[in-house]
Coordinates of C-alpha atoms and ligand atoms in Angstrom, one line a residue:
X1 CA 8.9 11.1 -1.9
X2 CA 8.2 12.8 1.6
X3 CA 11.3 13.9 2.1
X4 CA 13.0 14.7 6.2
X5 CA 14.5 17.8 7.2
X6 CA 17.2 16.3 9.5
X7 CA 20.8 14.3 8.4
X8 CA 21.6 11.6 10.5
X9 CA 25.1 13.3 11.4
X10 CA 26.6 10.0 13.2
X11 CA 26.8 6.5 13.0
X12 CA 27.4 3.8 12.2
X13 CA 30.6 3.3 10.7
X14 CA 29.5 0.9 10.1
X15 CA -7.3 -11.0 14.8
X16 CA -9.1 -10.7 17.9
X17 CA -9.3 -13.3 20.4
X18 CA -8.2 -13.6 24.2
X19 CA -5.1 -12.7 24.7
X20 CA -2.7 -15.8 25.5
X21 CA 0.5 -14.6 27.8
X22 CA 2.7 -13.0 26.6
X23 CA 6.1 -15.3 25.1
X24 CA 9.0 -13.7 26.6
X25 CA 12.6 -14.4 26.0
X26 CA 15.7 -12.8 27.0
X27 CA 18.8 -13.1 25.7
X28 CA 22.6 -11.6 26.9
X29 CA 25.1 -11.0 26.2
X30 CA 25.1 -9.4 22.3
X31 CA 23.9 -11.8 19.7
X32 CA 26.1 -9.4 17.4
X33 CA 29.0 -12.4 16.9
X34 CA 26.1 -14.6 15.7
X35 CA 25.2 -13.1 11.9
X36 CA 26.0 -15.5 9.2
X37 CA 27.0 -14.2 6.1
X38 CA 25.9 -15.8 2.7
X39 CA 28.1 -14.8 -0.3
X40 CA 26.1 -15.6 -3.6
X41 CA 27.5 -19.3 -5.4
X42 CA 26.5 -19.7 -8.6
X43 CA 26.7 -23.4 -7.9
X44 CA 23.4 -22.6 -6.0
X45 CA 21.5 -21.3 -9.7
X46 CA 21.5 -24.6 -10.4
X47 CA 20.4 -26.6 -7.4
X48 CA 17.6 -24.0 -7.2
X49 CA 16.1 -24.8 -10.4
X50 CA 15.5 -28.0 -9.8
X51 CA 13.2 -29.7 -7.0
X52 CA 14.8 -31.3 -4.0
X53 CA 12.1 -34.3 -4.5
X54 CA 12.9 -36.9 -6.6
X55 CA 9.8 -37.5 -8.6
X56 CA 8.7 -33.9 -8.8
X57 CA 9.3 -31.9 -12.2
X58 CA 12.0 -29.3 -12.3
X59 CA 11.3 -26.1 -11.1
X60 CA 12.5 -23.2 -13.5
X61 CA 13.2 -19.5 -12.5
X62 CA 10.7 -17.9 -15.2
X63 CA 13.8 -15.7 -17.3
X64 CA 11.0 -13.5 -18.5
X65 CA 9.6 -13.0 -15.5
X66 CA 12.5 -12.2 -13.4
X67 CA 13.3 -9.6 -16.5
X68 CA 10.4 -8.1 -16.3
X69 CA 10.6 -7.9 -12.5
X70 CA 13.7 -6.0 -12.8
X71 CA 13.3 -3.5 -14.7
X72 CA 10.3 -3.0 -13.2
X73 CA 12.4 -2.4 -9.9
X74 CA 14.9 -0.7 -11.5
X75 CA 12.3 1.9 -12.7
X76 CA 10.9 2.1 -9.2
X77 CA 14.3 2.5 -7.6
X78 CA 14.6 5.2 -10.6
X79 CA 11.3 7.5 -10.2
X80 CA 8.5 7.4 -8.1
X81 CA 6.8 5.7 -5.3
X82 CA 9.7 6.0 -2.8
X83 CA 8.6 7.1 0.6
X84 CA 10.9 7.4 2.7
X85 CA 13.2 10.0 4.7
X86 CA 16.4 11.5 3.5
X87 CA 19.5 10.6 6.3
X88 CA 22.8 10.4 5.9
X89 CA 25.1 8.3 8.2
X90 CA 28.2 9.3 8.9
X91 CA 30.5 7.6 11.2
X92 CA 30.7 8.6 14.7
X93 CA 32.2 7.9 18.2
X94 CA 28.7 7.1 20.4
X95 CA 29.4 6.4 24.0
X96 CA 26.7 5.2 26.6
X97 CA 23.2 3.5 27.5
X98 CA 21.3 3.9 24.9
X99 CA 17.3 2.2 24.6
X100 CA 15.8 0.8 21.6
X101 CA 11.7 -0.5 21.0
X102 CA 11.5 -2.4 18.1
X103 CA 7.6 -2.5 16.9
X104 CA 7.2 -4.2 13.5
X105 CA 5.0 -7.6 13.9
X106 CA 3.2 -9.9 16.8
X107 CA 6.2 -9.3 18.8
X108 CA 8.5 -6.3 20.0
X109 CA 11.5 -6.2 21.1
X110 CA 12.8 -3.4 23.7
X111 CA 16.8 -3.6 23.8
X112 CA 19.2 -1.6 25.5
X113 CA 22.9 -1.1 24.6
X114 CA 26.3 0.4 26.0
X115 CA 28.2 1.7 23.4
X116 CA 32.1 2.3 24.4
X117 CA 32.9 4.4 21.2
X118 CA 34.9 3.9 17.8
X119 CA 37.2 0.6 19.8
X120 CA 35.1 -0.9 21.7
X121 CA 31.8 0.0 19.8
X122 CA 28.8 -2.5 21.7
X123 CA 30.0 -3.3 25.3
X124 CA 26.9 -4.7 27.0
X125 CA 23.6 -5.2 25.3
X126 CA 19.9 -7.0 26.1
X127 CA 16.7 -7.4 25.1
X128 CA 13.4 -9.0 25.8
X129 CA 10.9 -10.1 23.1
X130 CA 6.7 -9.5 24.2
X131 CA 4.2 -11.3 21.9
X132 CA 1.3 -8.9 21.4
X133 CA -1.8 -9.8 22.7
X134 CA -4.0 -10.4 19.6
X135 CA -6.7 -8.1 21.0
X136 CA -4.3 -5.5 21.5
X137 CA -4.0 -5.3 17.8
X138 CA -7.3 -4.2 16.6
X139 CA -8.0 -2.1 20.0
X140 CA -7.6 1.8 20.7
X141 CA -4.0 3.3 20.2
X142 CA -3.8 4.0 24.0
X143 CA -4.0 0.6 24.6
X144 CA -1.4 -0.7 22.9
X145 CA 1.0 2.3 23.3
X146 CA -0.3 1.7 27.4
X147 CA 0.9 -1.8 27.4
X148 CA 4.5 -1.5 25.2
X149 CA 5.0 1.7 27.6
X150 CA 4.5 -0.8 31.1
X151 CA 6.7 -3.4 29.3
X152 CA 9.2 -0.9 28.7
X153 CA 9.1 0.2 32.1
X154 CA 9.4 -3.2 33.7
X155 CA 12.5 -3.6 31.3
X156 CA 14.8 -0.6 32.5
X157 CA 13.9 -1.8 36.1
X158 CA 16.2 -4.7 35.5
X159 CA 18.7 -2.4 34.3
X160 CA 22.0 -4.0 36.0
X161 CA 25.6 -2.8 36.7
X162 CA 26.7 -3.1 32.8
X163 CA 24.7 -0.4 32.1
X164 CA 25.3 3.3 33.2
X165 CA 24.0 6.4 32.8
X166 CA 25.3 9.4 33.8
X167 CA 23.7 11.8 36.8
X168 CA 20.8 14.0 35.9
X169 CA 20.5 12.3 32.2
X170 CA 17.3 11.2 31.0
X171 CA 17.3 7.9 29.4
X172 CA 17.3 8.2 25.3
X173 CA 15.5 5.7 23.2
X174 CA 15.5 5.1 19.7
X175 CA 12.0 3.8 18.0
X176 CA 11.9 0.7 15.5
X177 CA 8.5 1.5 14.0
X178 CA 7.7 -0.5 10.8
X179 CA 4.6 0.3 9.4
X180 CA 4.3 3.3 6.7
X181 CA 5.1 6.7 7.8
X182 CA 5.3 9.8 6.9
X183 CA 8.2 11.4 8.9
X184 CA 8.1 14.8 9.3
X185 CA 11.6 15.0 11.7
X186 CA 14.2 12.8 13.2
X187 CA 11.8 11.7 16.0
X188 CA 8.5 12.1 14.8
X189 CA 6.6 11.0 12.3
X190 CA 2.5 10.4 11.1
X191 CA 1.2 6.9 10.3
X192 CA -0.4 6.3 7.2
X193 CA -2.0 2.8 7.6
X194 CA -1.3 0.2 9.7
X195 CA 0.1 -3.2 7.8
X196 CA 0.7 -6.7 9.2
X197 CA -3.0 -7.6 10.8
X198 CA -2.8 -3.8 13.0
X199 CA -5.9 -2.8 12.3
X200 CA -6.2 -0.1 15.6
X201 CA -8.8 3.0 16.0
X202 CA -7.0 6.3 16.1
X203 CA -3.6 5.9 15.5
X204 CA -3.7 7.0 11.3
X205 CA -2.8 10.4 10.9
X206 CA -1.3 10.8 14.3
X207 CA 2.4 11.2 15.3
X208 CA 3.5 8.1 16.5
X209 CA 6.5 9.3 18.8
X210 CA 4.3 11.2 20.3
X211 CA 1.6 8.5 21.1
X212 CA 4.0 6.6 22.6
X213 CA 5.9 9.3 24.6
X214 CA 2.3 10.4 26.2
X215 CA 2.1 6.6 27.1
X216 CA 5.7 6.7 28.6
X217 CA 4.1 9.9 30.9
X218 CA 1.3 7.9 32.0
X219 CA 3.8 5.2 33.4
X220 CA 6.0 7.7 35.0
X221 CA 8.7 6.5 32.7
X222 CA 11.4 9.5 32.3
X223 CA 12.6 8.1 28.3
X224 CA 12.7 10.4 25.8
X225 CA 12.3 9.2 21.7
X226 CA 15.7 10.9 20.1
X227 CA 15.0 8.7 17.2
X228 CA 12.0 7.6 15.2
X229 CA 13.4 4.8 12.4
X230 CA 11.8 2.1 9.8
X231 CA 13.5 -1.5 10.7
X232 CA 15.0 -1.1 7.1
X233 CA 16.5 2.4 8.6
X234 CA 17.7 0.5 11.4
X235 CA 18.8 -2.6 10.0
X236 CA 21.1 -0.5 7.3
X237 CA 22.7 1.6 10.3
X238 CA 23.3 -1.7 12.7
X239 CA 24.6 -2.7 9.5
X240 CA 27.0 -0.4 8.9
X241 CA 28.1 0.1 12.3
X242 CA 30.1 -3.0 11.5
X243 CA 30.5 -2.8 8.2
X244 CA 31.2 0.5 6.1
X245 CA 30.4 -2.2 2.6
X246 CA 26.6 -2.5 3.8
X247 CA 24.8 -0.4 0.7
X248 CA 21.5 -1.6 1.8
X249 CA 19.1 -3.3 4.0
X250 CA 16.2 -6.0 2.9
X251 CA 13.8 -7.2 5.6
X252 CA 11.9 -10.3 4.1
X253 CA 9.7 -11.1 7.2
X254 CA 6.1 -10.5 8.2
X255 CA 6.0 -7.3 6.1
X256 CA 8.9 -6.8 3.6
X257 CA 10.2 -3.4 2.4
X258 CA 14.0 -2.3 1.7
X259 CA 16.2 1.0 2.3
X260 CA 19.8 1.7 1.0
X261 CA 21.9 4.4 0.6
X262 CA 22.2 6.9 -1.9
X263 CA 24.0 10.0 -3.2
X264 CA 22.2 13.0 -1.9
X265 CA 23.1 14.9 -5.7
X266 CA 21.2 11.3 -7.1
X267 CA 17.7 12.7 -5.2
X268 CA 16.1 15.2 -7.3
X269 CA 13.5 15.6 -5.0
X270 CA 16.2 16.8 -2.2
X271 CA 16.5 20.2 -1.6
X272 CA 17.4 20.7 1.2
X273 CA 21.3 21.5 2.2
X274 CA 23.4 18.6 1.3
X275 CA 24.7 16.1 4.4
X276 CA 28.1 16.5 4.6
X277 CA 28.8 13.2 4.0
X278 CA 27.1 13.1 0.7
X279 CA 25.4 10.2 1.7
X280 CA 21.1 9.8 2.2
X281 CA 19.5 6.7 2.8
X282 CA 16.1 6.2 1.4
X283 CA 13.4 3.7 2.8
X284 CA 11.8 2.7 -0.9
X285 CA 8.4 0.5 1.5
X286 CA 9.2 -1.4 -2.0
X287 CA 6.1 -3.5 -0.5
X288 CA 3.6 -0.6 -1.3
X289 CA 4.5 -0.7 -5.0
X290 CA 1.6 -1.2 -7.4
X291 CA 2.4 -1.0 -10.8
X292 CA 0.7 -1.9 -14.6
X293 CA 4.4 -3.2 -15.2
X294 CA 4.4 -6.1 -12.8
X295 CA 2.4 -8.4 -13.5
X296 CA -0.2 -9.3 -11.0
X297 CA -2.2 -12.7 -10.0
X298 CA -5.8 -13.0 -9.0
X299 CA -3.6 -13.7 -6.0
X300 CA -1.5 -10.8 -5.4
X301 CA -4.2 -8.8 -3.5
X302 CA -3.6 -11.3 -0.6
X303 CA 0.6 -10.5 -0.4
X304 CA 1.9 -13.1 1.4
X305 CA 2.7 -16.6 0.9
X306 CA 0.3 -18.4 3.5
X307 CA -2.9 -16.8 1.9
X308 CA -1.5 -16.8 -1.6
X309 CA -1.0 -20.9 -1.1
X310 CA -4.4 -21.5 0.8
X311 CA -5.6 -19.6 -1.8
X312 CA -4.4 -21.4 -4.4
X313 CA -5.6 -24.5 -2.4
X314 CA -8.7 -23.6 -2.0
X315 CA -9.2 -23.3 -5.5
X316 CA -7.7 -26.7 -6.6
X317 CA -9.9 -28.0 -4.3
X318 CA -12.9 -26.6 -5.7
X319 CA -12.2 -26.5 -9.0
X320 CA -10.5 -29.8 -9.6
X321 CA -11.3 -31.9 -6.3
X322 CA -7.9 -32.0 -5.0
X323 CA -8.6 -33.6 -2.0
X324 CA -11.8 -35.2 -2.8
X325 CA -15.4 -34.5 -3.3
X326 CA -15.1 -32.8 0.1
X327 CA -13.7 -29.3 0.4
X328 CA -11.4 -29.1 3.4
X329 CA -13.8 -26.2 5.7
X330 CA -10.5 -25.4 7.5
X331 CA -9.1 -24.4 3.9
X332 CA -11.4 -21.4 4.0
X333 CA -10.2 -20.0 7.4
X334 CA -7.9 -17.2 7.3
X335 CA -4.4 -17.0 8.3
X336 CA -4.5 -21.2 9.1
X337 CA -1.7 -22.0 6.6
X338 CA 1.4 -20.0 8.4
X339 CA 4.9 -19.4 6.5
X340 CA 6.6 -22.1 9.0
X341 CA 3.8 -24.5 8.4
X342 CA 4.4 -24.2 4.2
X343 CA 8.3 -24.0 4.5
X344 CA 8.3 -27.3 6.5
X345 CA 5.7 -28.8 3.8
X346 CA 8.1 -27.8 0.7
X347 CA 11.2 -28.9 2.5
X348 CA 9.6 -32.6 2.8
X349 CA 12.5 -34.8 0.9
X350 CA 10.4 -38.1 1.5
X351 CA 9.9 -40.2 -1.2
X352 CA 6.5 -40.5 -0.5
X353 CA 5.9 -36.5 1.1
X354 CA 4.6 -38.4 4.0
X355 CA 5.6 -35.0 6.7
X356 CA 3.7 -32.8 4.1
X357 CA 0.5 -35.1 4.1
X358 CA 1.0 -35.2 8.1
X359 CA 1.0 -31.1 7.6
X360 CA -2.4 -31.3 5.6
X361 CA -3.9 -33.5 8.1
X362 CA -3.1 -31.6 11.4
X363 CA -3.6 -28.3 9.8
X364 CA -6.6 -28.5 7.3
X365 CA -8.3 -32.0 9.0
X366 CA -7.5 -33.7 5.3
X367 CA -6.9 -37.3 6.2
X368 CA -5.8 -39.8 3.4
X369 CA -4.3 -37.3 0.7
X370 CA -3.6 -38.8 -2.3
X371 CA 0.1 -38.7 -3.3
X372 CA -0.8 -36.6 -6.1
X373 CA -2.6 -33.8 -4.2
X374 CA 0.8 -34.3 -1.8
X375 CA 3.0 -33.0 -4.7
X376 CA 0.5 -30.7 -6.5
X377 CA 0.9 -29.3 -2.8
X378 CA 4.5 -29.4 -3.3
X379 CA 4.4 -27.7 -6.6
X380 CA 2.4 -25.0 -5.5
X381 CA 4.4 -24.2 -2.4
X382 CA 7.5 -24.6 -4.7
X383 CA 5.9 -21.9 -7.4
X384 CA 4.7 -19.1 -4.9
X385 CA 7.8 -19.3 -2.4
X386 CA 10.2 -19.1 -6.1
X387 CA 8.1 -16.6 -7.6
X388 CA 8.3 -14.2 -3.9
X389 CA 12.3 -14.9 -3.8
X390 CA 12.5 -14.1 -7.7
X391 CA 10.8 -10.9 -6.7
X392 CA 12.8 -10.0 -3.6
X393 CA 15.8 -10.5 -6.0
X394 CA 14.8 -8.5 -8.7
X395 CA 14.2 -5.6 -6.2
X396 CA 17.9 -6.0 -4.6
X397 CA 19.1 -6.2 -7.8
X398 CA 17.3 -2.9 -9.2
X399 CA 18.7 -0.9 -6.0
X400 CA 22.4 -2.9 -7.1
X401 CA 21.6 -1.3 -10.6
X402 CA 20.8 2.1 -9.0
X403 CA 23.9 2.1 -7.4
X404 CA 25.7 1.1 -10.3
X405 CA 26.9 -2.0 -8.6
X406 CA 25.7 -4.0 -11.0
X407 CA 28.3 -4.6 -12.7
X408 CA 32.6 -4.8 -12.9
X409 CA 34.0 -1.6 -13.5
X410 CA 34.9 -1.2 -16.9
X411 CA 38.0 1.1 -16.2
X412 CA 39.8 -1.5 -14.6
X413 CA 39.6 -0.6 -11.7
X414 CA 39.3 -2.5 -8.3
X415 CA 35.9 -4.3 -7.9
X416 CA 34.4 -2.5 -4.7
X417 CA 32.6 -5.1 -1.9
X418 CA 29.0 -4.6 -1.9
X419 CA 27.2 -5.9 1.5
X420 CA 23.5 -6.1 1.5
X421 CA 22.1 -7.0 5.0
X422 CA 19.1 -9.1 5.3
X423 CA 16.5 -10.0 8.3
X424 CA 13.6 -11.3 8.7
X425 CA 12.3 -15.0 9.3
X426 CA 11.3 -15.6 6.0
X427 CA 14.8 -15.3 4.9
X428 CA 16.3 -17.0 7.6
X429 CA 14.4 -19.7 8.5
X430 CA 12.8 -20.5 4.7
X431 CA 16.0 -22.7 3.4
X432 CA 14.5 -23.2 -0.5
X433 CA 13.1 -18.9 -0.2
X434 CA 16.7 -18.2 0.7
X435 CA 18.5 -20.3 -1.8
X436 CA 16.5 -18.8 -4.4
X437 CA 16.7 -15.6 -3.5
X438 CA 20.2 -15.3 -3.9
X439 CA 20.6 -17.6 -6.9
X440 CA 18.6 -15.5 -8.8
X441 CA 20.4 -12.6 -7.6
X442 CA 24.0 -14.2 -8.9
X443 CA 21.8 -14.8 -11.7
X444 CA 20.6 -11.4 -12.7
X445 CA 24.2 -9.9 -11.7
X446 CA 26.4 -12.5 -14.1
X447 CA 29.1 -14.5 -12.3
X448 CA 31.7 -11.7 -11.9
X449 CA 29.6 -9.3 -10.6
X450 CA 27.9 -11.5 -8.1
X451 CA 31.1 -12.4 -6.8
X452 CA 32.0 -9.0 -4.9
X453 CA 28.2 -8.9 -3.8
X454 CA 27.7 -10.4 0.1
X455 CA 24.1 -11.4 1.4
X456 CA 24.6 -11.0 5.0
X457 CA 22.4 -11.6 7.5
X458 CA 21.5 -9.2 10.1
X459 CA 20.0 -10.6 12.6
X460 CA 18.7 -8.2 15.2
X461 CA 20.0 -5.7 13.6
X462 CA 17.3 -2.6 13.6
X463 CA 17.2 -2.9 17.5
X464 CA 20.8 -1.8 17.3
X465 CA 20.7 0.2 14.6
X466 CA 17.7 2.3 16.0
X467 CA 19.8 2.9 19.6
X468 CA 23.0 4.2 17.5
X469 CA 20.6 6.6 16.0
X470 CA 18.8 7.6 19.4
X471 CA 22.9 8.2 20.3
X472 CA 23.4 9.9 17.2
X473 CA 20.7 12.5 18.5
X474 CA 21.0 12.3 21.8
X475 CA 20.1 15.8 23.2
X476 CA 23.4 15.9 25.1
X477 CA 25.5 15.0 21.6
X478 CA 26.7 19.0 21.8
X479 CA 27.7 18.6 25.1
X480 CA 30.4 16.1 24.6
Ligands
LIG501 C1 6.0 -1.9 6.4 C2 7.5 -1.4 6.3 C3 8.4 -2.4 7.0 C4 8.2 -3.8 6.4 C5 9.1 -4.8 7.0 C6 6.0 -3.3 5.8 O1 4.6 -3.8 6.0 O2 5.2 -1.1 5.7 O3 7.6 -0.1 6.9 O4 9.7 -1.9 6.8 O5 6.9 -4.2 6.5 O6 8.9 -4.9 8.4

């Protein structure tokens, strides 16, 4: 576990091509009233075992599977592979203008919030969203930290009268960056791969708060980087801001990973001086597990659910003809089959999948599918999106079981709220991924359990969370 020297002292109480424009969207004021929150029904085990379609076989959650699944996670959460840096939040009072850049997929976000303290915690906040031009990611590190740095810049130019910071201050910001780190301080840390289709020269090995504070220089942007956090990191402390239950943080998106916290005294690895809180939270990049105890596909080498089904595809195609003596030629291009593209495929409740075959035509140039290759399409989608959510349980439920909040407390005692927020498209906008996900959970937990444990989603939340933590270590924090 690479561990990091510094506590969090505050918070939160709670593939190349030309580049098309860049999508941008801005929305104010805070989007914080918006989060749903999703408390686990068992009534939803059931309707998740079987298919939607009528005419399709039942769909099982594999018992076996899902065991072994869990205590595979459990032994994770238990021993090694964590990665992660040591914090501890405690709660705070942060007042201010505080920045945020949220780096973590296609997009990024750059946010900036006024926080009015413990009463009136989030007064003003905004953001703006900039798709990534495609060749930007497989460029040269200057170029990309280059082009964030001048969207940043044009961003605090709009900076209106909500906003204020106080004379002679330099603006603070507080970095989202969700790719693999190895932090070696509150705001800095080394990359050690790029994930998520990044594939850029010269950034592995190198400090990324740095890279991106050189680019800030060569815009003439005065911003300095107080914070450097995972999304999971942020996601917890947004989470927490306005919630003190929030044990932990799932992102289930482009890239998926979890943190939560833990007692320091529970880190053997620790050993450093205790926060005074007691409290550490540990970003487990779950997604970077590899184990002989899971068991693995000829799939699993491709990790997510568009190649995985294309994959599978493909094969059927070859191997059995599914959609004729013709292979589809599209079916062997990469990254064709996109997650929204399968979710609206598997959430076709037509008698006759008619919007699925409409999906195989536009998408792969299959005209004419047989109803058959329709739900053996279906099925497939139905399998890998059940087997991913069965997964993404198993892990929540291994950090639950870490926690020891896996259970009622035997001593009679009160039953303590557990909150575990979630982002991420996948689980928002995948309806049959989400109901699965937290069946399975209420599943693994047994009905009393499950019903103290919230699935909340936290949408947005890193942005936020990563700003509190700028605030948090704002190099002015001693002089209030
Ligand atoms: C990254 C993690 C990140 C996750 C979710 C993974 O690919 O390695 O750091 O938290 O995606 O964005």
């Amino acid at each position: 576990m690479a561990a990091e020297g510094s506590e969090l002292r505050s918070p939160p109480a709670t593939a190349a091509a030309a580049a098309p424009p860049p999508k941008r969207r801005k929305i104010e004021p805070s989007r914080r009233d918006r989060p749903s929150q999703v408390a686990l029904d068992r009534d939803k085990v059931a309707s998740s075992s079987s298919s939607l379609v009528s005419g399709t076989p039942p769909l099982r959650v594999d018992l076996n599977k899902v065991r072994e699944a869990k205590r595979y996670a459990v032994f994770q959460a238990q021993h090694e592979g964590c990665l992660g840096s040591y914090k501890s939040f405690d709660s705070s009072d942060e007042h201010g203008l505080f920045y945020a850049l949220d780096l973590g997929g296609t997009n990024f976000r750059v946010i900036r919030v006024q926080l009015g303290g413990r009463e009136k915690r989030v007064v003003s906040q905004q953001y703006e969203e900039v798709a990534i031009p495609p060749h930007l990611m497989v460029g040269t590190s200057m170029e990309l930290f280059d082009f964030i740095a001048a969207e940043l810049e044009s961003f605090v130019k709009t900076e209106g009268e909500d906003f204020h910071l106080p004379e002679g201050r330099q603006r603070e910001l507080g970095f989202t960056f969700s790719f693999p780190v190895h932090q070696t301080s509150i705001s800095s840390g080394t990359l050690i791969k790029w994930t998520k289709g990044f594939s850029i020269n010269g950034t592995v090995g190198e400090d990324v708060v740095a890279e991106l504070s050189r680019a800030m220089e060569r815009q003439g942007l005065d911003m300095k980087v107080t914070a450097l956090v995972n999304d999971t990191v942020g996601t917890l402390a947004g989470g927490r801001y306005v919630d003190n239950d929030v044990v932990a943080a799932v992102i289930l998106g482009t890239g998926t990973n979890a943190a939560y916290v833990e007692h320091a005294n529970a880190i053997p690895k620790w050993t450093g001086l205790l926060p005074r809180s007691g409290n550490m939270v540990i970003n487990m990049e779950w997604g970077n597990f590899k184990s002989e105890r899971l068991p693995r596909s000829d799939y699993d080498n491709a990790l997510d659910f568009e190649k995985i089904v294309r994959r599978i595809l493909l094969k059927l195609a070859h191997d059995a003809s599914l959609f004729g003596d013709v292979v589809p030629t599209k079916l062997e291009q990469r990254f064709i089959l996109r997650t929204p593209d399968m979710s609206a495929m598997h959430h076709d409740t037509s008698h006759d999948l008619k919007h699925l075959g409409a999906k195989l035509k536009d998408i792969l140039g299959v005209a004419d599918t047989s109803l058959e290759a329709r739900y053996i399409t279906l099925h497939v989608c139905d399998l890998v999106a059940e087997r991913g959510a069965s997964l993404a349980a198993a892990g929540i439920y291994g950090i639950l079981k870490k926690l020891g909040r896996d259970k009622v407390p035997s001593d009679g005692s009160q039953k303590q709220r557990t909150v575990i927020a979630l982002d991420g498209g996948l689980y928002e906008h995948y309806k049959k991924f989400r109901t699965c996900l937290e069946a399975t959970l209420a599943d693994l937990l047994g009905e009393e359990a499950a019903s103290s444990v919230v699935v909340k989603l936290a949408n947005d939340g890193s942005g936020i969370g990563a700003a509190l933590l700028a605030a948090s270590h704002s190099q002015y924090a001693s002089v209030e």
